[in-house]
PDB file of C-alpha atoms in Angstrom:
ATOM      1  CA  UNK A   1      59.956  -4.159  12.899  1.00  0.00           C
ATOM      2  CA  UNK A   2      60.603  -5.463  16.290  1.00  0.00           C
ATOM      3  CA  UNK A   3      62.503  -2.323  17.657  1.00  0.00           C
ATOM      4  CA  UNK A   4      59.294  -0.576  16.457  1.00  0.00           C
ATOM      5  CA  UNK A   5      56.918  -2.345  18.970  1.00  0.00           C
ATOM      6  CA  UNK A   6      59.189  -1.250  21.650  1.00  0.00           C
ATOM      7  CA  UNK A   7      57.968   2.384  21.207  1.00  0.00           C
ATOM      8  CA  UNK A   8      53.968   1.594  21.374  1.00  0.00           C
ATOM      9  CA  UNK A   9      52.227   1.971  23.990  1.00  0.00           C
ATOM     10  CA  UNK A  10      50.245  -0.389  26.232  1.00  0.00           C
ATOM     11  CA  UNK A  11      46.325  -0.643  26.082  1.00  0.00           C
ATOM     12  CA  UNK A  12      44.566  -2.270  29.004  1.00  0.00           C
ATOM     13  CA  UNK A  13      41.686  -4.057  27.281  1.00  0.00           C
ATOM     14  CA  UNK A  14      38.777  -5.737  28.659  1.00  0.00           C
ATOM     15  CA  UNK A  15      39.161  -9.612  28.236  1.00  0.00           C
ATOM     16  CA  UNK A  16      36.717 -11.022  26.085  1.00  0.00           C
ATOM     17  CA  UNK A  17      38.005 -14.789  26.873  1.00  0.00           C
ATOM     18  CA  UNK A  18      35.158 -17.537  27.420  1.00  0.00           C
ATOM     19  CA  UNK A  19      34.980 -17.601  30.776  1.00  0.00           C
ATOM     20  CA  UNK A  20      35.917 -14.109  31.362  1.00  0.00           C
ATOM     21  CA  UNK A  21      33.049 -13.184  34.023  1.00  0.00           C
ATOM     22  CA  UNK A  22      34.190  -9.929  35.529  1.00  0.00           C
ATOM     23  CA  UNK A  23      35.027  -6.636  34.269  1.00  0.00           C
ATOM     24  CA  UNK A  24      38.185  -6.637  35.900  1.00  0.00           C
ATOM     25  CA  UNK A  25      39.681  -8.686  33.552  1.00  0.00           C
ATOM     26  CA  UNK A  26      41.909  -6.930  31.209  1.00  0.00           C
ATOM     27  CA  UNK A  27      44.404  -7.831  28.400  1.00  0.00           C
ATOM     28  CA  UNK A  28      47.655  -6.019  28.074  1.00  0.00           C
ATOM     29  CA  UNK A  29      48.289  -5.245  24.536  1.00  0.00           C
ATOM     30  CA  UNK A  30      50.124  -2.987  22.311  1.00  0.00           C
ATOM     31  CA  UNK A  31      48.503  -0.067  21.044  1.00  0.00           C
ATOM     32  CA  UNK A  32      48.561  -0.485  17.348  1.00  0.00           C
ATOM     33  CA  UNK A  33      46.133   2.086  16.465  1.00  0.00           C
ATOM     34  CA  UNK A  34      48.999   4.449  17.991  1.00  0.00           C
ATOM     35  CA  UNK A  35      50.270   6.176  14.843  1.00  0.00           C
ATOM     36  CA  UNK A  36      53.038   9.052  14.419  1.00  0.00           C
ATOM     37  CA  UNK A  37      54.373  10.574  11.347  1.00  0.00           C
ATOM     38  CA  UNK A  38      57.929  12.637  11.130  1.00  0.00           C
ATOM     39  CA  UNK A  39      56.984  16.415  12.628  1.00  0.00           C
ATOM     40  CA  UNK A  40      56.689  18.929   9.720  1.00  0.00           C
ATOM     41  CA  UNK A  41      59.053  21.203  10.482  1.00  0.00           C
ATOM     42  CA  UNK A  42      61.648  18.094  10.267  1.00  0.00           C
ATOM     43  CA  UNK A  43      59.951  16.560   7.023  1.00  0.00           C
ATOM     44  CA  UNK A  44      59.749  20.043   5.815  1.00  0.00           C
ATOM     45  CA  UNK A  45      63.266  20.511   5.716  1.00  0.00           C
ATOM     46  CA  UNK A  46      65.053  19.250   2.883  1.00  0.00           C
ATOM     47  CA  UNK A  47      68.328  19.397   4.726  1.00  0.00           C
ATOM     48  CA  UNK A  48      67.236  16.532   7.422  1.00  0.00           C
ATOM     49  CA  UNK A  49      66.293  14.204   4.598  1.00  0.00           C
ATOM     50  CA  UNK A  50      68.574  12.520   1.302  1.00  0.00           C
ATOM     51  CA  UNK A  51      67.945  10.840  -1.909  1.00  0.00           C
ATOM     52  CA  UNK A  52      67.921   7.097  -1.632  1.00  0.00           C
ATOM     53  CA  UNK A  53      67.620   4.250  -3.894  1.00  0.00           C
ATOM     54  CA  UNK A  54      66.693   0.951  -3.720  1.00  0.00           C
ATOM     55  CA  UNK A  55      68.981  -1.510  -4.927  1.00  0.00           C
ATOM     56  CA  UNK A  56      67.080  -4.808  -6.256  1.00  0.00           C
ATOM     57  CA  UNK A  57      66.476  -6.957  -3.532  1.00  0.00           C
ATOM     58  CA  UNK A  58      66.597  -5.247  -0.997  1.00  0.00           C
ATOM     59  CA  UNK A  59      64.052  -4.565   1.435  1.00  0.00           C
ATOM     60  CA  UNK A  60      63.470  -2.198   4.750  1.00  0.00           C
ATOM     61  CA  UNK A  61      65.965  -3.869   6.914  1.00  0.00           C
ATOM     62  CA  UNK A  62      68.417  -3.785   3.958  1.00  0.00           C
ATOM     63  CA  UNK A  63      68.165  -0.067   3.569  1.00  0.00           C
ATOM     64  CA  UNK A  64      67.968   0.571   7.548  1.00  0.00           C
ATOM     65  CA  UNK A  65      70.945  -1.489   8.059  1.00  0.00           C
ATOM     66  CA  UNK A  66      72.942   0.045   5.551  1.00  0.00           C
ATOM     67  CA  UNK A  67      71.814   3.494   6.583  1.00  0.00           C
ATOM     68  CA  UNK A  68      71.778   3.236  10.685  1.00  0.00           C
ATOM     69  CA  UNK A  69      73.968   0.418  10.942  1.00  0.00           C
ATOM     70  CA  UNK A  70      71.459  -1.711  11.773  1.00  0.00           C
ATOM     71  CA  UNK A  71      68.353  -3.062  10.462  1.00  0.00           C
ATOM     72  CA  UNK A  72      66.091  -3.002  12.981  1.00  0.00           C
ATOM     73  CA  UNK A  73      65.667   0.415  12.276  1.00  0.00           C
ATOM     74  CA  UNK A  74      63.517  -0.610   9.268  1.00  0.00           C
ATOM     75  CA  UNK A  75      60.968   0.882  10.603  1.00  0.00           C
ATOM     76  CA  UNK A  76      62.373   4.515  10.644  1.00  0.00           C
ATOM     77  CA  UNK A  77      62.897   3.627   6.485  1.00  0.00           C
ATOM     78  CA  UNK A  78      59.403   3.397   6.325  1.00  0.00           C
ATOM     79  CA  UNK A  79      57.667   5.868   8.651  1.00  0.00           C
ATOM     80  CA  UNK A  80      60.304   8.734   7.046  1.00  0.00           C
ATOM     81  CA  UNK A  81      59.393   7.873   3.669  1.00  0.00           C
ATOM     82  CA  UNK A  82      56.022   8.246   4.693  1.00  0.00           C
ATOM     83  CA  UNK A  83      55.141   4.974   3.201  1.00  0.00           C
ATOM     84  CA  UNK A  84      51.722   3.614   4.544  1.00  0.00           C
ATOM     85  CA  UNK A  85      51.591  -0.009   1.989  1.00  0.00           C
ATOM     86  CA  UNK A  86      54.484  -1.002   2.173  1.00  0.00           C
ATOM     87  CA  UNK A  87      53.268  -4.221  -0.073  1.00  0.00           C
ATOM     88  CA  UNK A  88      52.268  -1.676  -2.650  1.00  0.00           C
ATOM     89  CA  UNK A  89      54.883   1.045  -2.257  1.00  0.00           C
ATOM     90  CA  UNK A  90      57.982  -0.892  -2.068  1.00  0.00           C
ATOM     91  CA  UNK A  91      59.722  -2.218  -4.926  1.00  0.00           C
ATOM     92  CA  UNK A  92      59.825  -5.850  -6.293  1.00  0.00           C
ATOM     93  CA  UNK A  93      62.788  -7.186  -6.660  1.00  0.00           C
ATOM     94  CA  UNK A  94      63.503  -8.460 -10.891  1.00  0.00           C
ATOM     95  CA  UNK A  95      62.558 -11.570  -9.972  1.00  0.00           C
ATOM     96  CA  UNK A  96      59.711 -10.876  -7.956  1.00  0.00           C
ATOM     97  CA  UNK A  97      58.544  -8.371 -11.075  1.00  0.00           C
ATOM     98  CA  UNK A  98      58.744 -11.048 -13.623  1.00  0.00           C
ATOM     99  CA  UNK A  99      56.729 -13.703 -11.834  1.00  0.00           C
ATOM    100  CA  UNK A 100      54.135 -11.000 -11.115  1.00  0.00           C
ATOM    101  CA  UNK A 101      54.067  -9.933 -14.218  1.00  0.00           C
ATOM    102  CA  UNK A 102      53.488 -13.153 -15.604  1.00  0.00           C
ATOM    103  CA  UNK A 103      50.705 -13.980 -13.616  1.00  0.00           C
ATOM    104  CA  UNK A 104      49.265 -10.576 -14.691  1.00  0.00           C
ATOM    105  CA  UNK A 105      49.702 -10.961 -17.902  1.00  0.00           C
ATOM    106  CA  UNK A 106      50.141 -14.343 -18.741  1.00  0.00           C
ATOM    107  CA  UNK A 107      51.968 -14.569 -22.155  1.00  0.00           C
ATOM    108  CA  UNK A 108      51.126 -11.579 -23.186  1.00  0.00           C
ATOM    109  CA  UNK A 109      54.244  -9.972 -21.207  1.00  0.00           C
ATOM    110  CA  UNK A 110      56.182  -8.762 -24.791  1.00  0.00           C
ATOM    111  CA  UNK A 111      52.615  -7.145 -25.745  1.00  0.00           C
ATOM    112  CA  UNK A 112      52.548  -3.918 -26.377  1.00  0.00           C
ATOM    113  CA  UNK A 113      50.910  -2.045 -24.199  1.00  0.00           C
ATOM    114  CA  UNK A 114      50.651   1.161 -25.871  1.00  0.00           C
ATOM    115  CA  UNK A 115      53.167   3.765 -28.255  1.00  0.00           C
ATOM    116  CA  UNK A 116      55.272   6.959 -27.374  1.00  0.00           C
ATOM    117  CA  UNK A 117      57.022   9.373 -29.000  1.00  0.00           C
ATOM    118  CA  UNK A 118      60.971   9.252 -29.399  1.00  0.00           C
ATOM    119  CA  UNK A 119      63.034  12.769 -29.152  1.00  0.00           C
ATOM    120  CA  UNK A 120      63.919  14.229 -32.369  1.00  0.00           C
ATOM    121  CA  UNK A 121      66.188  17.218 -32.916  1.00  0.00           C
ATOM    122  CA  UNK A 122      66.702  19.294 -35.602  1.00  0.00           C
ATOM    123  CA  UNK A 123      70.464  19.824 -37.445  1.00  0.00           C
ATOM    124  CA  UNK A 124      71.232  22.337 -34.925  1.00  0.00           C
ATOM    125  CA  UNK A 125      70.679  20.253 -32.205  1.00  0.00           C
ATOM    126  CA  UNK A 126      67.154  22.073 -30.868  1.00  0.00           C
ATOM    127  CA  UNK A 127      64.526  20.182 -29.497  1.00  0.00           C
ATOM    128  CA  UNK A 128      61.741  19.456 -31.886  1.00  0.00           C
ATOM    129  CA  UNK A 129      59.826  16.726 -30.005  1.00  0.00           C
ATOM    130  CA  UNK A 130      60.374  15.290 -26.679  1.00  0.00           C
ATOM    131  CA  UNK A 131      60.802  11.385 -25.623  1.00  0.00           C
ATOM    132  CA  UNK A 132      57.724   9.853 -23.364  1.00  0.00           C
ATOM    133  CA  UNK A 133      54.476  11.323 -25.193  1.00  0.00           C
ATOM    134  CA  UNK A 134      51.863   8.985 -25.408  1.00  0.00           C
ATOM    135  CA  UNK A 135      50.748   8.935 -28.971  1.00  0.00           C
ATOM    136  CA  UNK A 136      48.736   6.076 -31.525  1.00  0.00           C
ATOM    137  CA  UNK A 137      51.214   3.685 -33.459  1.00  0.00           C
ATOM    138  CA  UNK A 138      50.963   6.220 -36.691  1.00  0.00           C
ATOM    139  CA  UNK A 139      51.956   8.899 -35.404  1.00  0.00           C
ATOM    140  CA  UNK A 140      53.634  11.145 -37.628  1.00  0.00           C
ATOM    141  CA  UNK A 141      55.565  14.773 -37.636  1.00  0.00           C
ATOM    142  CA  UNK A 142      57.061  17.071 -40.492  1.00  0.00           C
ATOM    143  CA  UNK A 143      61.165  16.035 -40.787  1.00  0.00           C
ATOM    144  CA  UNK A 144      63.144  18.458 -39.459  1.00  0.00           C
ATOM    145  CA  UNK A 145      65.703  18.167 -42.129  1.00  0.00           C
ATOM    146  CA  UNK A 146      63.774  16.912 -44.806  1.00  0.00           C
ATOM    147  CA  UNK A 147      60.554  19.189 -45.629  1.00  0.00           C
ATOM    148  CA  UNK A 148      59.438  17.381 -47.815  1.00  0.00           C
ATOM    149  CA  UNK A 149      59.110  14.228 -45.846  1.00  0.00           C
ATOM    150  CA  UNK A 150      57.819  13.150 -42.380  1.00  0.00           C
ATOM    151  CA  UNK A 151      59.329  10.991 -39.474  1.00  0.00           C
ATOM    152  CA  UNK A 152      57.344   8.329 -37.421  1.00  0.00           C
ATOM    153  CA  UNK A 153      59.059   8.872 -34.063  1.00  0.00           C
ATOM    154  CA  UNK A 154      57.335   6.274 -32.374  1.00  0.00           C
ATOM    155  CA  UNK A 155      58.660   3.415 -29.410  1.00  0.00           C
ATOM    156  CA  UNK A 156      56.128   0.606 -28.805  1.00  0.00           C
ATOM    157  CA  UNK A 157      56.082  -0.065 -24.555  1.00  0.00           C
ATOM    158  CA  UNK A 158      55.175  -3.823 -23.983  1.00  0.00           C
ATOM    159  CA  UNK A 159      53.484  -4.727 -20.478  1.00  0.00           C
ATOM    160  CA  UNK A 160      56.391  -5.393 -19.029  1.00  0.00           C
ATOM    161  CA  UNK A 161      57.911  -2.460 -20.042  1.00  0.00           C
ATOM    162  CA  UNK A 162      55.605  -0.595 -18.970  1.00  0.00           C
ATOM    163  CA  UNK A 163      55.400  -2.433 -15.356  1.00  0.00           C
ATOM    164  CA  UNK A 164      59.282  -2.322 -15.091  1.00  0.00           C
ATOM    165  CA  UNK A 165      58.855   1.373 -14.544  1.00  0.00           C
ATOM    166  CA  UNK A 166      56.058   1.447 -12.366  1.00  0.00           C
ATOM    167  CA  UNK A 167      58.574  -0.713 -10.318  1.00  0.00           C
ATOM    168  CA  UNK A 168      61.935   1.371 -10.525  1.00  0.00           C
ATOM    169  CA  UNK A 169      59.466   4.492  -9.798  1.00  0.00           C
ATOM    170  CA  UNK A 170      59.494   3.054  -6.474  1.00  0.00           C
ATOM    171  CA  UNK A 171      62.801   2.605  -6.048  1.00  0.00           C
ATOM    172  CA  UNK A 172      63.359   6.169  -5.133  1.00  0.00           C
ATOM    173  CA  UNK A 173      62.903   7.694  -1.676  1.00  0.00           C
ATOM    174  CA  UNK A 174      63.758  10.101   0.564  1.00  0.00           C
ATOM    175  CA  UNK A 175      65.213   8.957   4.113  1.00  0.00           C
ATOM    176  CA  UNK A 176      66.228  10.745   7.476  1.00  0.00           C
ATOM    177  CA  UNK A 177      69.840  11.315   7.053  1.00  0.00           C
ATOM    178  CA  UNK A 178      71.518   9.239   9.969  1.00  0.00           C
ATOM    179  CA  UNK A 179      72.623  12.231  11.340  1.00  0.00           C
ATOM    180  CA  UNK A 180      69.345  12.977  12.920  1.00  0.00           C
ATOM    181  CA  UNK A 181      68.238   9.369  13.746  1.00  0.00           C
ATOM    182  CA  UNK A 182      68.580  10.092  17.676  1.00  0.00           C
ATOM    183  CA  UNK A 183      66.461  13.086  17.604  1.00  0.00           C
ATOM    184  CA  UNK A 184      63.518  10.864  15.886  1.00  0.00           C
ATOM    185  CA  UNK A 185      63.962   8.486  17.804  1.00  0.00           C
ATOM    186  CA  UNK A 186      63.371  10.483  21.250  1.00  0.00           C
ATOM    187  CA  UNK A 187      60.503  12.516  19.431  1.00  0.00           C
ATOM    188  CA  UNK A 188      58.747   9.608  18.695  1.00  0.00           C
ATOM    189  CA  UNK A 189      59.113   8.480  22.368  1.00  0.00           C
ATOM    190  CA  UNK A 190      57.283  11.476  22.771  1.00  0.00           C
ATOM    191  CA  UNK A 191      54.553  11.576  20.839  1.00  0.00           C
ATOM    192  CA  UNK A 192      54.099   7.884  21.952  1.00  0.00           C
ATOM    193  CA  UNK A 193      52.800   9.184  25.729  1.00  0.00           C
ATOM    194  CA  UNK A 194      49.605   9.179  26.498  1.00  0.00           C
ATOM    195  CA  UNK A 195      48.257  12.775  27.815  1.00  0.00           C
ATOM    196  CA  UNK A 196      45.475  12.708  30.671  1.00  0.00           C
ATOM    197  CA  UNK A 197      41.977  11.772  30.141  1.00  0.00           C
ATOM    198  CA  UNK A 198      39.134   9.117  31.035  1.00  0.00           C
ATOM    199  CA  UNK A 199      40.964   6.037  30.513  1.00  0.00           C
ATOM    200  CA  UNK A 200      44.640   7.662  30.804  1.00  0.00           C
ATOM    201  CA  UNK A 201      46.786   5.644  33.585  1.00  0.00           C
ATOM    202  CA  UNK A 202      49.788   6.745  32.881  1.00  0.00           C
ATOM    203  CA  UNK A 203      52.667   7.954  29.949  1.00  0.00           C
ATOM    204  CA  UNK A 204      52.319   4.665  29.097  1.00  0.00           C
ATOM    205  CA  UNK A 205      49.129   2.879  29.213  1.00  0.00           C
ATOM    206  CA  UNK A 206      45.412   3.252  29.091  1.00  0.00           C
ATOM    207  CA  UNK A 207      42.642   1.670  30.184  1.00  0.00           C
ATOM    208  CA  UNK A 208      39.221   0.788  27.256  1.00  0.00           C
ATOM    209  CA  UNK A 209      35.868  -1.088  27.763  1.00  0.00           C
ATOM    210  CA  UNK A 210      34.959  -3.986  25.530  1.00  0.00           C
ATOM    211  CA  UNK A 211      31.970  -2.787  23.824  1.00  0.00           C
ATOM    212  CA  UNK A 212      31.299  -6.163  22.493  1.00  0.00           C
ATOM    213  CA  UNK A 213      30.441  -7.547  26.159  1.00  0.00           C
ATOM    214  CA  UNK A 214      28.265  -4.772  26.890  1.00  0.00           C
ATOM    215  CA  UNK A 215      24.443  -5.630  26.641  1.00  0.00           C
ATOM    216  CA  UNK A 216      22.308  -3.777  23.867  1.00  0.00           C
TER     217      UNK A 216
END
């Protein structure tokens, strides 16, 4: 995330330091409230963008360096995937889901969670029920090539199951093909400037008050 940092702009922020007795006194810092997002006419176009997935393990820098060819460019995973928590939106790796799991669960990991169908087909191969319905344990439909007898198509999920694929759900995004990396990265140079106002100094900085030293 370093090479990230290099693209925000400065904020010129009145120093509230003990001691700090005039209101000349500023602190340089990085603008961190300084937010872009990939223009819409780029995100909007599914030839700028490819399928990616996460291998387990691997994290931002990972994926950026295999990518870009480098990983500080992690940050251009993230921002293109549009991913704003990247604790929550990122994938854990298998070891990372199990001890998580545990904890959540504690031994109740193998438990199951709740019941689903399983596809069935009839002789000539047609679709009579479809895999991934959420049904109860007893769950029961006509056989297809038995009339006079019924099937029980049903797969218990156990919590872990059922966590392992809210996990590999996040294993798939959608990244800025590499071929366009230079083009973000000089866009987001521009949207980075400052444009004129009260406390506008230049492209690059800004002056703000400390509202917290200002008297009721």
């Amino acid at each position: 995330m370093a090479e990230y940092f290099s693209y925000l702009p400065d904020l010129a922020y009145q120093s509230f330091l003990p001691g700090s007795n005039s209101t000349q006194n500023y602190i340089l810092t990085k603008n961190l409230f300084r937010r872009v997002k990939v223009r819409e006419d780029v995100y909007n176009s599914i030839t700028s963008f490819e399928k990616y997935e996460i291998p387990d393990g691997y994290r931002p820098d990972n994926a950026a360096n295999e990518i870009y060819g480098s990983p500080d460019y992690d940050w251009v995973i993230i921002t293109t995937a549009n991913i704003i928590h990247l604790r929550d939106e990122w994938p854990l790796s298998n070891y990372q889901l199990y001890n998580y799991a545990e904890n959540k669960y504690k031994g109740d990991l193998n438990r199951i969670r709740f019941y689903e169908t399983t596809e069935v087909r009839d002789l000539k191969n047609r679709l009579i029920l479809p895999a991934g319905k959420v049904v109860s344990e007893n769950f029961t439909i006509p056989n297809p090539t038995n009339p006079n007898a019924t099937l029980n198509p049903v797969a218990g999920i156990s919590n872990y199951e059922y966590e392992t694929r809210l996990n590999d759900e996040k294993r798939t995004i959608y990244v800025l093909k590499s071929l366009y990396l230079d083009q973000f990265l000089l866009d987001m140079r521009r949207e980075m400037e400052y444009t004129e106002s009260s406390q506008y100094i230049d492209d690059k900085l800004i002056v703000t008050e400390n509202t917290l030293n200002k008297s009721p």
